Amino acid sequence: MERAAAYGFSGAMSGAFLLSCLLFAAVSRRQRGPYMDEVFHVPQAQAYCQGRFLQWDPMITTLPGLYLLSVGVVKPAAWLLGWTGSVVCSVGMLRFINLLFSSGNFYLLYLLLFKIHHKSKAVSGFQRILSALTLAMFPTLYFFTFLYYTDPGSVFFTLFSYLMCLYGNHKTSALLGFCGFMFRQTNIVWTVFCAGNVVAEKLNEAWKIELQKKKDEKISSRKGSFSDLTRILKFLVEYLMSPKNLVTLTALTWPYIILVSLFFVFVFINGGIVVGDRSSHEACLHFPQLFYFLSFTVFFSFPHLLTPTKIRKFILSLRKHPVQYSLITVICLFLIWKFTYVHKYLLADNRHYTFYVWRKVFQRHELVKYLLVPFYIFAGWSFADMLKSKSIFWILMYFVCLLAVTVPQKLLEFRYFILPFLIYRLNIPFLSLYRQLLELAFYILVNAVTLYLFLNRTFQWENSDEVQRFMW
């Protein structure tokens, strides 16, 4: 890191941390006690603080990574600073853990942007800092900086694992992946993603050699016709059927293979991926979740994905391939017709954005969900178009992981989209400084509105005396 960039990054990170501290103080003053899922997380962490490691709340569905780490941070800090009594493992102290994770995420995002785009000479150090700041302020993630939820820690260990993977430290990456898994079981998908990065790189190298042998420049490892895609898939099958290639890939990815194997052992012993309350977290084939994710991504990346140039290119693509788009439309309509699920929480809990999105958009008329298909197709095309600089093998691997992490979820919950969105956003090209500033301004606006509503627009339910707050 050059000196000017180092100073700029230090200033941005310090400023972001100071702002977060001020907001943290405001949230802690207005909401002193546990709120929402904190009602389960905070008492569980406090039980661990008191050494009761066999105590477990059956309503908690994630593994105890957050509580174990909290005890590992708070108890030594309390001993060093001489804290005693209720201060140790108080709600405020536990929430502060996520403030530290938020700063760590900022740093990791910068390092990942630097590593992924190191060959891009046109990208300045200021643009990398600005992009890292923007992603660190990503609204759906940033809000949970101020509450005791698993999201900031889950993102931290997953991003750290991804960074180590990119640097070739696969044993460290797998260990960090295990930490991420302990925060949220679905993070095992991103361990597969890290292994897939290694496999995609080897496949791309072999594919380039194959092209050189055949001297067929019409085939590209990045984009091409249906015939080209067929050849690539044929090559993929042949490559993976070779025992020599499988041995090579196993030697490169064995730390990830061990972790995934342990995951399957856990699922077998546990009788499923969810611990605790499983009644509200049943897996299903909820294919429209992919459409919701694409819409979510277009909304939060509109300076990248929703531009006049992209719209014109999409219309040209429609005119050029009408049969393919007609087939895609029929498939989308069928998936929405047969695989749309509405979770009871989505209809009952008016404290979340998803409640109002569903009520104001999808419940207006039965046909609305079908009328949105053209937008979904544009969102998918624009989404894929931004990844055209990546190899076809990387794109296939990412989409497999995206499907694995979104489709089985019955509940429409924007927090489930955080990691696939960040991985995507890290890997698309940088845009102009103006568009980056527009994206940051938009994130700040969304954060300001959400925090204002949470802090100042409280309400009560008819059957409860507790104060309710609006949140993600």
XYZ file of C-alpha atoms in Angstrom:
472
model
C 0.000 0.000 0.000
C 1.488 3.348 -1.049
C 1.882 5.991 1.635
C -0.899 8.267 0.288
C -3.267 5.315 -0.030
C -2.317 4.140 3.470
C -3.115 7.551 4.934
C -6.363 7.710 2.982
C -7.429 4.246 4.115
C -6.523 4.976 7.763
C -8.536 8.193 7.633
C -11.554 6.508 6.052
C -11.481 3.612 8.494
C -11.043 5.898 11.521
C -13.858 8.157 10.352
C -16.177 5.212 9.734
C -15.370 3.756 13.159
C -16.026 7.110 14.880
C -19.368 7.471 13.095
C -20.265 3.894 14.035
C -19.390 4.572 17.676
C -21.710 7.604 17.738
C -24.540 5.613 16.170
C -23.791 2.715 18.522
C -24.205 5.052 21.511
C -27.515 6.342 20.123
C -28.873 2.821 19.603
C -27.710 1.697 23.053
C -29.406 4.676 24.729
C -32.735 4.104 22.974
C -32.760 0.301 23.145
C -30.975 -0.747 26.320
C -32.412 -4.232 26.583
C -32.277 -7.121 24.096
C -34.444 -6.673 21.017
C -35.804 -9.179 18.492
C -33.376 -12.121 18.124
C -31.157 -10.607 20.833
C -33.717 -11.999 23.270
C -32.191 -15.418 22.492
C -28.585 -14.458 21.697
C -27.834 -12.253 24.719
C -28.958 -14.656 27.502
C -27.105 -17.489 25.767
C -23.861 -15.478 25.646
C -24.338 -14.443 29.285
C -24.788 -18.076 30.276
C -21.451 -18.863 28.596
C -19.892 -15.878 30.390
C -20.918 -17.474 33.664
C -19.401 -20.800 32.666
C -22.691 -22.589 31.961
C -21.579 -24.098 28.652
C -24.127 -26.932 28.761
C -27.063 -24.533 28.865
C -28.715 -24.032 25.450
C -31.815 -22.173 24.321
C -33.741 -24.514 21.967
C -35.048 -21.500 20.018
C -31.551 -20.714 18.703
C -30.932 -22.226 15.258
C -27.216 -21.427 14.751
C -24.086 -22.929 16.267
C -22.440 -21.181 19.269
C -19.578 -19.454 17.431
C -20.764 -15.956 18.327
C -21.119 -16.752 22.035
C -17.782 -18.559 22.309
C -15.931 -15.723 20.605
C -17.735 -13.131 22.731
C -16.624 -14.844 25.921
C -13.093 -15.132 24.516
C -12.979 -11.366 23.925
C -15.032 -9.923 26.783
C -13.678 -11.995 29.689
C -9.970 -11.202 29.096
C -10.858 -7.536 28.492
C -12.817 -7.430 31.748
C -9.894 -8.991 33.606
C -7.361 -6.542 32.146
C -9.535 -3.473 32.774
C -10.799 -4.590 36.168
C -14.472 -4.736 35.199
C -16.786 -6.712 37.451
C -20.463 -7.326 37.985
C -23.128 -6.552 35.425
C -20.749 -4.665 33.091
C -19.127 -7.936 32.015
C -21.165 -9.476 29.189
C -23.805 -6.764 29.422
C -25.953 -6.078 26.354
C -23.753 -3.117 25.425
C -20.513 -5.080 25.762
C -21.823 -7.923 23.656
C -23.076 -5.551 20.960
C -19.658 -3.882 20.880
C -18.230 -7.148 19.535
C -20.069 -6.479 16.278
C -18.643 -2.962 16.117
C -15.195 -4.574 16.086
C -16.306 -7.047 13.420
C -17.592 -4.144 11.321
C -14.152 -2.497 11.338
C -12.571 -5.834 10.484
C -14.968 -6.226 7.557
C -13.950 -2.798 6.231
C -10.301 -3.829 6.253
C -10.992 -7.220 4.665
C -13.118 -5.667 1.929
C -10.270 -3.316 1.046
C -7.736 -6.171 0.941
C -10.070 -8.275 -1.200
C -10.655 -5.443 -3.659
C -6.896 -4.906 -3.871
C -6.243 -8.613 -4.468
C -9.065 -9.262 -6.943
C -8.437 -6.139 -9.025
C -4.647 -5.864 -8.680
C -4.214 -6.168 -12.465
C -6.518 -3.225 -13.116
C -4.046 -0.359 -13.573
C -6.791 2.202 -14.214
C -8.192 1.795 -10.676
C -6.747 4.310 -8.238
C -6.089 3.748 -4.555
C -8.827 6.278 -3.754
C -11.369 4.266 -5.754
C -10.470 1.097 -3.828
C -10.857 2.923 -0.515
C -14.171 4.406 -1.636
C -15.457 1.035 -2.804
C -14.394 -0.653 0.463
C -16.116 2.095 2.462
C -19.269 1.690 0.381
C -19.422 -2.074 0.911
C -18.652 -1.673 4.630
C -21.714 0.623 4.756
C -23.891 -1.887 2.882
C -27.244 -1.231 4.625
C -28.445 -4.774 5.286
C -25.122 -5.600 6.965
C -24.276 -2.250 8.545
C -27.505 -2.043 10.547
C -26.555 -5.169 12.528
C -23.305 -3.535 13.608
C -25.347 -2.075 16.456
C -27.146 -5.209 17.627
C -25.980 -8.578 18.906
C -26.616 -10.665 15.789
C -24.488 -13.251 14.000
C -24.256 -11.372 10.683
C -21.133 -9.171 11.145
C -19.092 -12.079 12.533
C -20.386 -14.470 9.893
C -19.347 -12.036 7.143
C -15.968 -11.383 8.790
C -14.848 -15.018 8.886
C -16.229 -15.772 5.424
C -14.449 -12.791 3.845
C -11.254 -13.652 5.729
C -11.488 -17.225 4.459
C -11.977 -15.970 0.890
C -8.953 -13.655 1.194
C -6.709 -16.460 2.427
C -7.957 -18.652 -0.414
C -6.995 -16.004 -2.976
C -3.518 -15.846 -1.458
C -3.183 -19.644 -1.628
C -3.261 -20.237 2.156
C -5.857 -22.986 1.898
C -5.374 -24.570 5.318
C -5.866 -21.172 6.970
C -8.814 -20.511 4.673
C -10.489 -23.778 5.678
C -9.907 -23.029 9.378
C -11.512 -19.604 8.986
C -14.303 -21.269 7.011
C -14.917 -23.488 10.029
C -15.215 -20.360 12.196
C -17.734 -18.955 9.712
C -19.649 -22.234 9.830
C -19.800 -21.936 13.635
C -21.550 -18.587 13.186
C -23.992 -19.786 10.519
C -24.245 -23.286 9.059
C -25.027 -22.110 5.526
C -21.540 -20.568 5.356
C -20.318 -24.035 4.401
C -21.440 -23.036 0.893
C -18.720 -20.364 0.861
C -16.153 -22.972 1.861
C -17.229 -24.832 -1.285
C -16.914 -21.505 -3.123
C -13.299 -21.152 -1.962
C -12.521 -24.685 -3.140
C -14.339 -23.847 -6.355
C -12.007 -20.880 -6.894
C -9.056 -23.266 -6.931
C -10.833 -25.722 -9.235
C -12.003 -22.939 -11.588
C -8.446 -21.623 -11.881
C -7.073 -25.051 -12.827
C -9.925 -25.624 -15.274
C -9.313 -22.278 -16.924
C -5.606 -23.047 -17.320
C -6.393 -26.438 -18.856
C -9.026 -24.904 -21.132
C -6.547 -22.354 -22.475
C -4.100 -25.166 -23.225
C -6.896 -27.050 -24.980
C -7.638 -24.005 -27.126
C -3.969 -23.621 -27.963
C -3.759 -27.245 -29.051
C -6.761 -26.970 -31.323
C -5.802 -23.469 -32.460
C -9.473 -22.644 -32.478
C -9.795 -18.969 -31.635
C -13.546 -18.963 -32.144
C -14.028 -20.628 -28.794
C -13.653 -18.432 -25.743
C -13.347 -19.341 -22.100
C -15.492 -16.340 -21.229
C -18.314 -15.895 -23.684
C -19.654 -17.392 -26.854
C -22.447 -19.183 -28.630
C -24.457 -22.196 -27.490
C -22.065 -24.401 -29.461
C -19.127 -22.976 -27.522
C -20.922 -23.643 -24.234
C -21.547 -27.243 -25.283
C -17.846 -27.699 -25.989
C -16.939 -26.197 -22.641
C -19.332 -28.528 -20.795
C -17.916 -31.505 -22.708
C -14.403 -30.421 -21.752
C -15.489 -30.022 -18.118
C -16.860 -33.574 -17.970
C -13.747 -35.025 -19.623
C -11.430 -33.117 -17.313
C -13.236 -34.193 -14.148
C -13.426 -37.820 -15.303
C -9.638 -38.046 -15.431
C -8.215 -39.744 -12.289
C -4.988 -37.744 -12.648
C -6.871 -34.454 -12.663
C -9.004 -35.527 -9.708
C -5.874 -36.389 -7.710
C -4.387 -32.976 -8.542
C -7.549 -31.129 -7.515
C -7.860 -33.185 -4.319
C -4.253 -32.365 -3.394
C -5.025 -28.659 -3.818
C -8.381 -28.587 -2.031
C -8.046 -31.239 0.699
C -8.494 -28.760 3.606
C -11.867 -27.747 2.179
C -12.788 -31.378 1.485
C -12.138 -32.249 5.149
C -14.299 -29.343 6.334
C -17.171 -30.233 3.990
C -16.913 -33.871 5.111
C -17.185 -32.739 8.744
C -20.235 -30.723 7.764
C -21.951 -33.822 6.377
C -21.070 -35.722 9.559
C -22.639 -32.888 11.569
C -25.805 -32.985 9.429
C -26.058 -36.764 9.867
C -25.595 -36.643 13.656
C -27.789 -33.559 14.093
C -30.498 -34.870 11.783
C -30.448 -31.690 9.715
C -28.588 -28.435 9.179
C -30.587 -26.437 11.766
C -29.948 -26.755 15.485
C -32.677 -25.897 17.966
C -36.038 -24.786 16.576
C -36.517 -26.376 13.138
C -40.256 -25.826 12.774
C -39.775 -22.357 11.246
C -36.670 -23.173 9.212
C -37.704 -25.974 6.894
C -35.716 -26.405 3.689
C -37.619 -26.353 0.393
C -37.057 -25.670 -3.306
C -37.966 -21.993 -3.260
C -36.665 -21.039 -6.734
C -38.177 -17.515 -6.719
C -35.619 -16.701 -4.003
C -33.138 -16.360 -6.871
C -35.415 -13.758 -8.493
C -35.736 -11.882 -5.196
C -31.948 -11.898 -4.833
C -31.461 -10.538 -8.360
C -33.987 -7.755 -7.652
C -32.246 -7.008 -4.349
C -28.891 -6.810 -6.157
C -30.214 -4.482 -8.862
C -31.684 -2.227 -6.162
C -28.428 -1.946 -4.223
C -26.175 -1.881 -7.291
C -28.281 0.294 -9.568
C -25.305 2.528 -10.537
C -23.694 -0.663 -11.918
C -26.649 -2.651 -13.240
C -29.440 -0.204 -14.041
C -27.912 2.160 -16.603
C -29.173 3.408 -20.005
C -26.293 1.584 -21.720
C -27.228 -1.714 -20.069
C -30.904 -1.284 -20.969
C -30.011 -0.655 -24.625
C -27.696 -3.690 -24.696
C -30.431 -5.832 -23.138
C -33.001 -4.742 -25.761
C -30.509 -5.593 -28.512
C -29.938 -8.987 -26.897
C -33.730 -9.564 -26.812
C -33.991 -8.821 -30.525
C -31.050 -11.066 -31.330
C -32.167 -14.092 -29.281
C -35.997 -14.059 -29.068
C -36.332 -17.850 -28.857
C -33.912 -18.185 -25.936
C -35.604 -15.389 -23.983
C -39.043 -16.845 -24.671
C -37.872 -20.172 -23.238
C -36.371 -18.422 -20.188
C -39.661 -16.574 -19.658
C -41.657 -19.813 -19.711
C -39.236 -21.416 -17.222
C -39.463 -18.409 -14.883
C -43.273 -18.422 -15.006
C -43.326 -22.137 -14.231
C -40.911 -21.775 -11.288
C -42.971 -18.948 -9.835
C -46.210 -20.897 -10.321
C -45.014 -24.136 -8.747
C -42.336 -23.075 -6.250
C -43.479 -19.850 -4.563
C -43.688 -20.197 -0.782
C -44.890 -17.639 1.748
C -43.456 -18.072 5.249
C -45.732 -17.311 8.197
C -43.159 -14.829 9.577
C -43.286 -12.836 6.338
C -47.027 -12.246 6.737
C -47.117 -11.736 10.499
C -44.132 -9.552 11.459
C -44.527 -5.890 10.467
C -41.150 -4.874 11.895
C -39.223 -5.704 8.713
C -38.827 -4.336 5.196
C -39.799 -7.698 3.706
C -43.270 -7.477 5.294
C -43.988 -4.215 3.460
C -42.370 -5.317 0.195
C -44.571 -8.396 0.166
C -47.737 -6.558 1.153
C -47.269 -3.489 -1.058
C -45.986 -5.329 -4.137
C -46.723 -9.050 -4.245
C -50.082 -9.009 -2.440
C -51.598 -6.269 -4.601
C -52.788 -8.869 -7.101
C -52.210 -12.552 -7.803
C -50.708 -11.687 -11.210
C -48.039 -9.299 -9.883
C -45.511 -12.059 -9.244
C -45.833 -13.119 -12.901
C -45.760 -9.579 -14.285
C -42.365 -9.058 -12.660
C -40.760 -11.771 -14.812
C -39.469 -9.323 -17.491
C -37.701 -7.355 -14.749
C -36.239 -10.578 -13.299
C -34.896 -11.519 -16.738
C -33.311 -8.089 -17.182
C -31.871 -8.294 -13.662
C -30.397 -11.725 -14.396
C -28.948 -10.600 -17.721
C -27.430 -7.429 -16.223
C -26.125 -9.413 -13.253
C -24.398 -11.944 -15.530
C -23.133 -9.238 -17.892
C -21.155 -7.631 -15.064
C -19.312 -10.930 -14.533
C -18.157 -11.318 -18.127
C -14.574 -10.517 -17.120
C -14.506 -13.726 -15.043
C -13.896 -17.168 -16.550
C -16.888 -19.319 -17.436
C -15.796 -21.846 -14.805
C -15.747 -19.205 -12.064
C -19.205 -18.018 -13.135
C -20.614 -21.573 -13.085
C -19.110 -22.181 -9.657
C -20.491 -18.912 -8.245
C -23.996 -19.582 -9.592
C -24.028 -23.082 -8.093
C -23.123 -21.572 -4.692
C -25.695 -18.803 -5.148
C -28.436 -21.356 -5.805
C -27.314 -23.478 -2.851
C -27.438 -20.579 -0.415
C -30.714 -18.965 -1.561
C -33.102 -21.550 -3.042
C -33.498 -23.839 0.039
C -34.661 -20.896 2.204
C -38.407 -20.720 2.658
C -38.364 -17.327 4.385
C -37.747 -14.193 2.324
C -35.090 -12.557 4.510
C -32.712 -9.920 3.132
C -29.978 -10.936 5.581
C -29.587 -14.207 3.665
C -28.509 -12.160 0.637
C -25.610 -10.338 2.323
C -22.753 -12.723 1.514
C -23.723 -13.642 -2.066
C -24.167 -9.927 -2.755
C -20.772 -8.972 -1.300
C -18.963 -11.762 -3.173
C -20.612 -10.608 -6.396
C -19.940 -6.929 -5.769
C -16.270 -7.598 -5.001
C -15.772 -9.347 -8.336
C -17.403 -6.919 -10.763
C -15.348 -4.171 -12.451
C -14.939 -0.712 -10.949
C -17.094 2.041 -12.391
C -16.449 5.754 -12.705
C -15.824 7.826 -9.588
C -19.184 9.547 -10.055
C -21.089 6.261 -9.978
C -19.129 5.079 -6.948
C -20.012 8.277 -5.078
C -23.658 7.834 -6.102
C -23.651 4.296 -4.701
C -22.107 5.449 -1.401
C -24.591 8.324 -1.082
C -27.464 5.884 -1.676
C -26.197 3.507 1.019
C -25.820 6.379 3.496
C -29.382 7.496 2.734
C -30.831 4.003 3.247
C -28.869 3.596 6.500
C -30.031 7.001 7.740
C -33.699 6.227 7.004
C -33.532 2.759 8.592
C -31.780 3.956 11.752
C -34.151 6.916 12.046
C -37.151 4.606 11.858
C -35.592 2.195 14.348
C -34.779 4.929 16.867
C -37.734 7.284 16.519
C -40.723 5.542 14.938
C -41.636 3.052 17.626
C -45.040 1.392 17.835
C -46.902 -1.228 19.857
C -48.868 -4.336 19.036
C -52.397 -4.722 20.376
C -51.580 -7.856 22.360
C -48.241 -6.643 23.763
C -46.979 -3.834 25.985
C -43.450 -3.993 24.555
C -42.165 -1.207 22.336
C -41.637 -2.414 18.768
C -39.044 -1.014 16.368
C -38.703 -1.173 12.608
C -35.550 -2.887 11.293
C -34.161 -4.960 8.444
